[in-house]
Short mmCIF file of C-alpha atoms and ligand atoms in Angstrom, two decimals:
data_model
loop_
_atom_site.label_atom_id
_atom_site.label_comp_id
_atom_site.label_asym_id
_atom_site.label_seq_id
_atom_site.Cartn_x
_atom_site.Cartn_y
_atom_site.Cartn_z
CA MET K 1442 -29.95 -40.90 -35.53
CA LYS K 1443 -26.39 -39.75 -35.16
CA GLY K 1444 -26.67 -36.14 -36.35
CA LYS K 1445 -28.75 -33.26 -35.09
CA PHE K 1446 -31.65 -31.47 -36.75
CA ILE K 1447 -31.79 -27.75 -35.95
CA THR K 1448 -34.46 -25.48 -37.39
CA PHE K 1449 -34.50 -21.69 -37.62
CA GLU K 1450 -37.82 -19.88 -37.40
CA GLY K 1451 -39.09 -16.33 -37.37
CA GLY K 1452 -41.09 -13.73 -39.22
CA ASP K 1453 -40.02 -11.39 -42.01
CA GLY K 1454 -36.76 -9.57 -41.46
CA ALA K 1455 -35.69 -11.66 -38.45
CA GLY K 1456 -32.38 -12.45 -40.17
CA LYS K 1457 -32.79 -16.22 -40.20
CA SER K 1458 -30.69 -17.04 -43.22
CA LEU K 1459 -27.77 -14.84 -42.15
CA GLN K 1460 -27.69 -16.14 -38.56
CA MET K 1461 -28.06 -19.69 -39.85
CA LYS K 1462 -25.00 -19.28 -42.10
CA LYS K 1463 -22.96 -17.83 -39.24
CA PHE K 1464 -24.07 -20.68 -36.99
CA ALA K 1465 -23.02 -23.19 -39.66
CA GLU K 1466 -19.53 -21.64 -39.82
CA TYR K 1467 -19.30 -21.82 -36.03
CA LEU K 1468 -20.20 -25.53 -36.04
CA GLU K 1469 -17.83 -26.27 -38.93
CA ALA K 1470 -15.01 -24.62 -36.98
CA LYS K 1471 -15.67 -27.24 -34.29
CA GLY K 1472 -15.21 -29.98 -36.90
CA ILE K 1473 -18.93 -30.73 -37.31
CA GLU K 1474 -20.22 -31.52 -40.80
CA VAL K 1475 -23.16 -29.26 -41.59
CA VAL K 1476 -25.90 -29.34 -44.22
CA LEU K 1477 -27.79 -26.10 -44.85
CA THR K 1478 -31.28 -26.37 -46.25
CA ARG K 1479 -34.65 -24.67 -46.28
CA GLU K 1480 -38.39 -25.04 -46.63
CA PRO K 1481 -40.07 -24.81 -48.95
CA GLY K 1482 -37.54 -25.92 -51.57
CA GLY K 1483 -34.82 -27.99 -49.91
CA THR K 1484 -34.73 -30.63 -52.66
CA GLU K 1485 -34.90 -30.63 -56.48
CA VAL K 1486 -38.60 -31.57 -56.47
CA GLY K 1487 -39.06 -29.21 -53.54
CA LYS K 1488 -37.76 -26.33 -55.66
CA GLU K 1489 -40.60 -26.96 -58.11
CA ILE K 1490 -43.09 -27.06 -55.24
CA ARG K 1491 -41.57 -23.84 -53.88
CA ARG K 1492 -42.09 -22.09 -57.19
CA LEU K 1493 -45.75 -23.14 -57.16
CA LEU K 1494 -46.13 -21.86 -53.61
CA VAL K 1495 -44.31 -18.53 -53.64
CA GLU K 1496 -44.91 -17.22 -57.17
CA GLY K 1497 -48.05 -16.01 -58.84
CA ASP K 1498 -51.44 -14.82 -57.79
CA LYS K 1499 -52.32 -14.72 -54.06
CA ASP K 1500 -55.66 -16.44 -54.63
CA LYS K 1501 -54.48 -19.18 -56.95
CA PHE K 1502 -54.89 -21.90 -54.28
CA ASP K 1503 -57.39 -22.41 -51.51
CA GLU K 1504 -55.88 -22.90 -48.05
CA ILE K 1505 -56.16 -26.71 -48.17
CA THR K 1506 -54.31 -27.03 -51.50
CA GLU K 1507 -51.64 -24.71 -50.18
CA ILE K 1508 -51.13 -26.66 -47.01
CA LEU K 1509 -50.93 -29.96 -48.90
CA LEU K 1510 -48.13 -28.50 -51.01
CA PHE K 1511 -46.17 -27.44 -47.90
CA TYR K 1512 -46.47 -30.97 -46.51
CA ALA K 1513 -45.58 -32.59 -49.84
CA ASP K 1514 -42.41 -30.48 -49.83
CA ARG K 1515 -41.73 -31.45 -46.19
CA ARG K 1516 -42.15 -35.16 -46.90
CA ILE K 1517 -39.66 -35.27 -49.74
CA HIS K 1518 -37.31 -32.99 -47.81
CA LEU K 1519 -37.33 -35.38 -44.84
CA GLU K 1520 -36.97 -38.56 -46.87
CA LYS K 1521 -34.42 -37.44 -49.45
CA LEU K 1522 -32.30 -34.97 -47.55
CA ILE K 1523 -32.81 -34.53 -43.81
CA LYS K 1524 -32.95 -38.14 -42.59
CA PRO K 1525 -30.11 -39.46 -44.82
CA ALA K 1526 -27.83 -36.61 -43.67
CA LEU K 1527 -28.68 -37.27 -40.00
CA GLU K 1528 -27.92 -40.97 -40.49
CA GLU K 1529 -24.47 -39.93 -41.71
CA GLY K 1530 -23.95 -38.00 -38.48
CA LYS K 1531 -24.28 -34.53 -40.01
CA TYR K 1532 -25.95 -31.52 -38.44
CA VAL K 1533 -28.83 -30.37 -40.62
CA LEU K 1534 -29.80 -26.70 -40.29
CA SER K 1535 -33.10 -25.82 -41.90
CA ASP K 1536 -34.36 -22.32 -42.63
CA ARG K 1537 -38.01 -23.01 -41.61
CA PHE K 1538 -39.77 -26.28 -40.90
CA ASN K 1539 -43.15 -27.33 -39.48
CA ASP K 1540 -43.46 -24.43 -37.00
CA SER K 1541 -43.66 -22.11 -40.02
CA THR K 1542 -46.82 -23.84 -41.17
CA ILE K 1543 -48.42 -23.47 -37.75
CA ALA K 1544 -47.26 -19.85 -37.51
CA TYR K 1545 -48.21 -18.70 -41.02
CA GLN K 1546 -51.16 -20.91 -41.98
CA PHE K 1547 -52.76 -21.16 -38.53
CA TYR K 1548 -51.84 -18.13 -36.38
CA GLY K 1549 -51.16 -15.69 -39.21
CA SER K 1550 -53.76 -16.42 -41.85
CA ASN K 1551 -56.75 -17.05 -39.58
CA LYS K 1552 -58.18 -19.51 -42.10
CA PHE K 1553 -58.20 -22.50 -39.74
CA SER K 1554 -59.99 -22.72 -36.41
CA ASP K 1555 -57.45 -25.19 -35.00
CA THR K 1556 -54.26 -27.04 -35.98
CA LYS K 1557 -55.94 -30.42 -36.51
CA ILE K 1558 -55.19 -30.68 -40.23
CA MET K 1559 -51.55 -29.61 -39.72
CA ASP K 1560 -51.09 -32.08 -36.86
CA MET K 1561 -52.60 -34.90 -38.92
CA LEU K 1562 -50.48 -34.15 -41.97
CA TYR K 1563 -47.37 -33.82 -39.83
CA GLN K 1564 -48.04 -37.24 -38.34
CA ILE K 1565 -48.39 -38.71 -41.85
CA VAL K 1566 -45.23 -37.13 -43.27
CA ALA K 1567 -42.96 -37.25 -40.21
CA GLY K 1568 -44.45 -39.51 -37.53
CA ASP K 1569 -42.69 -38.91 -34.20
CA PHE K 1570 -39.67 -37.24 -35.77
CA LYS K 1571 -39.03 -33.66 -34.63
CA PRO K 1572 -36.20 -31.14 -34.55
CA ASP K 1573 -33.62 -31.53 -31.78
CA MET K 1574 -33.60 -27.78 -31.38
CA THR K 1575 -35.50 -24.84 -32.85
CA VAL K 1576 -34.04 -21.34 -32.82
CA LEU K 1577 -36.75 -18.69 -32.84
CA LEU K 1578 -35.42 -15.33 -33.96
CA ASP K 1579 -37.91 -12.99 -32.40
CA VAL K 1580 -38.06 -9.49 -33.80
CA ASP K 1581 -40.29 -6.51 -33.19
CA VAL K 1582 -42.74 -6.45 -36.13
CA LYS K 1583 -41.95 -2.88 -37.18
CA ILE K 1584 -38.19 -3.50 -37.21
CA GLY K 1585 -38.63 -6.78 -39.11
CA LEU K 1586 -40.84 -5.23 -41.77
CA GLU K 1587 -38.47 -2.28 -42.22
CA ARG K 1588 -35.56 -4.67 -42.74
CA SER K 1589 -37.41 -6.82 -45.25
CA PHE K 1590 -38.71 -3.75 -47.11
CA LYS K 1591 -35.12 -2.53 -47.49
CA LYS K 1592 -34.01 -5.94 -48.72
CA SER K 1593 -36.85 -6.25 -51.23
CA GLN K 1594 -35.88 -2.88 -52.76
CA GLU K 1595 -32.39 -4.19 -53.38
CA MET K 1596 -33.43 -7.22 -55.39
CA VAL K 1597 -35.80 -8.29 -58.12
CA ASN K 1598 -38.22 -10.49 -56.24
CA LYS K 1599 -40.58 -12.84 -58.00
CA GLU K 1600 -41.46 -14.65 -54.78
CA LEU K 1601 -44.22 -12.33 -53.73
CA ARG K 1602 -47.20 -14.56 -52.89
CA PHE K 1603 -46.50 -14.41 -49.15
CA GLU K 1604 -45.21 -10.83 -49.08
CA CYS K 1605 -47.04 -7.58 -48.30
CA VAL K 1606 -49.57 -8.99 -45.85
CA ASP K 1607 -50.76 -6.51 -43.27
CA VAL K 1608 -49.09 -5.60 -39.98
CA SER K 1609 -51.74 -7.42 -37.91
CA PHE K 1610 -50.81 -10.64 -39.75
CA HIS K 1611 -47.22 -10.20 -38.60
CA GLU K 1612 -48.33 -9.38 -35.03
CA ARG K 1613 -50.34 -12.65 -34.93
CA LEU K 1614 -47.42 -14.53 -36.45
CA ARG K 1615 -45.01 -13.23 -33.80
CA LYS K 1616 -47.40 -14.02 -30.96
CA GLY K 1617 -47.99 -17.49 -32.42
CA TYR K 1618 -44.28 -18.26 -32.52
CA LEU K 1619 -43.83 -17.05 -28.93
CA ASP K 1620 -46.80 -19.18 -27.81
CA MET K 1621 -45.29 -22.26 -29.46
CA ALA K 1622 -41.92 -21.56 -27.85
CA LYS K 1623 -43.52 -21.24 -24.42
CA LYS K 1624 -45.32 -24.56 -24.84
CA ASP K 1625 -42.13 -26.41 -25.76
CA GLU K 1626 -39.25 -24.83 -23.89
CA GLU K 1627 -37.19 -27.96 -24.23
CA ARG K 1628 -36.99 -27.66 -28.00
CA PHE K 1629 -37.13 -23.87 -28.52
CA VAL K 1630 -34.40 -21.31 -27.98
CA VAL K 1631 -35.72 -17.75 -28.29
CA VAL K 1632 -33.22 -15.11 -29.38
CA ASP K 1633 -33.91 -11.36 -29.44
CA ALA K 1634 -33.30 -10.57 -33.11
CA SER K 1635 -33.95 -6.81 -32.91
CA LYS K 1636 -30.32 -6.05 -32.16
CA SER K 1637 -27.25 -5.88 -34.44
CA ILE K 1638 -26.06 -8.94 -36.40
CA ASP K 1639 -23.15 -9.56 -34.00
CA GLU K 1640 -25.23 -9.06 -30.85
CA VAL K 1641 -27.88 -11.48 -32.11
CA PHE K 1642 -25.23 -14.04 -33.01
CA ASN K 1643 -23.55 -13.74 -29.58
CA GLU K 1644 -26.88 -14.35 -27.85
CA LEU K 1645 -27.53 -17.31 -30.15
CA ILE K 1646 -24.19 -18.91 -29.24
CA GLU K 1647 -24.61 -18.14 -25.54
CA LYS K 1648 -28.03 -19.79 -25.46
CA THR K 1649 -27.19 -22.85 -27.54
CA LYS K 1650 -23.62 -23.82 -26.60
CA GLU K 1651 -24.74 -26.11 -23.79
CA ARG K 1652 -27.08 -27.99 -26.12
CA ILE K 1653 -24.65 -28.64 -28.96
P1 TYD D 2345 -38.72 -18.04 -47.01
O1 TYD D 2345 -37.97 -18.35 -48.23
O2 TYD D 2345 -38.12 -18.48 -45.71
O3 TYD D 2345 -39.02 -16.50 -47.01
P2 TYD D 2345 -38.53 -15.32 -46.10
O4 TYD D 2345 -37.16 -15.00 -46.59
O5 TYD D 2345 -39.53 -14.25 -46.44
O6 TYD D 2345 -38.59 -15.73 -44.68
O7 TYD D 2345 -40.20 -18.67 -47.09
C1 TYD D 2345 -41.06 -18.30 -48.12
C2 TYD D 2345 -42.42 -17.96 -47.59
O8 TYD D 2345 -43.16 -19.17 -47.29
C3 TYD D 2345 -42.40 -17.16 -46.29
O9 TYD D 2345 -43.21 -16.01 -46.48
C4 TYD D 2345 -43.04 -18.05 -45.28
C5 TYD D 2345 -43.88 -19.00 -46.10
N1 TYD D 2345 -44.12 -20.32 -45.47
C6 TYD D 2345 -45.41 -20.64 -45.04
O10 TYD D 2345 -46.33 -19.81 -45.15
N2 TYD D 2345 -45.64 -21.87 -44.51
C7 TYD D 2345 -44.66 -22.82 -44.37
O11 TYD D 2345 -44.90 -23.94 -43.89
C8 TYD D 2345 -43.32 -22.47 -44.82
C9 TYD D 2345 -42.22 -23.48 -44.70
C10 TYD D 2345 -43.11 -21.22 -45.37
#
């Protein structure tokens, strides 16, 4: 494929969406055509799946149903949006992708003893396809939760199913992301997201400019 697929990952309050937008502007200034998207909910059908996933009662699904919905969203996202844009030579930047499922549903939630089901479903929906680069915005859990608490006070948030989980969940999530990054240093770029917006962005550019 002619384009590049770049995913942004991290826990609550890491500043993914803001850094992703700034990164998109930086690429556009270089004359690159960029598509910004996210999971869950990158397509029209995906938005419906997202609503099912992020709204309502915490216990409304068991963990298998939930995971199937994430992969249904990922399949349609890949087929309808990501792959066609890459074929056209665009850079696709996605706020979350498969690493989120491993981080949240495996490392964070503790409901699975291994990643077998995720790996199998990934193979079915994506085959050998994977991101060209994954930016992990790594933030100290306390700082991240303070930021996202502030943000949630400023807006009316219906998307609460995945919010308010305990601090140990976020500690496991952070460790999980760092483990994944260590195992695949070729794909991951880890950026210290505890600093100011501009400092984080400068580190992001410094660490990625060779690759793009
Ligand atoms: P997102 O909109 O990125 O929320 P946030 O702004 O809080 O980062 O994602 C919504 C929630 O979905 C988020 O809490 C993470 C969760 N999620 C999973 O648990 N598994 C997944 O595979 C994905 C893509 C998201």
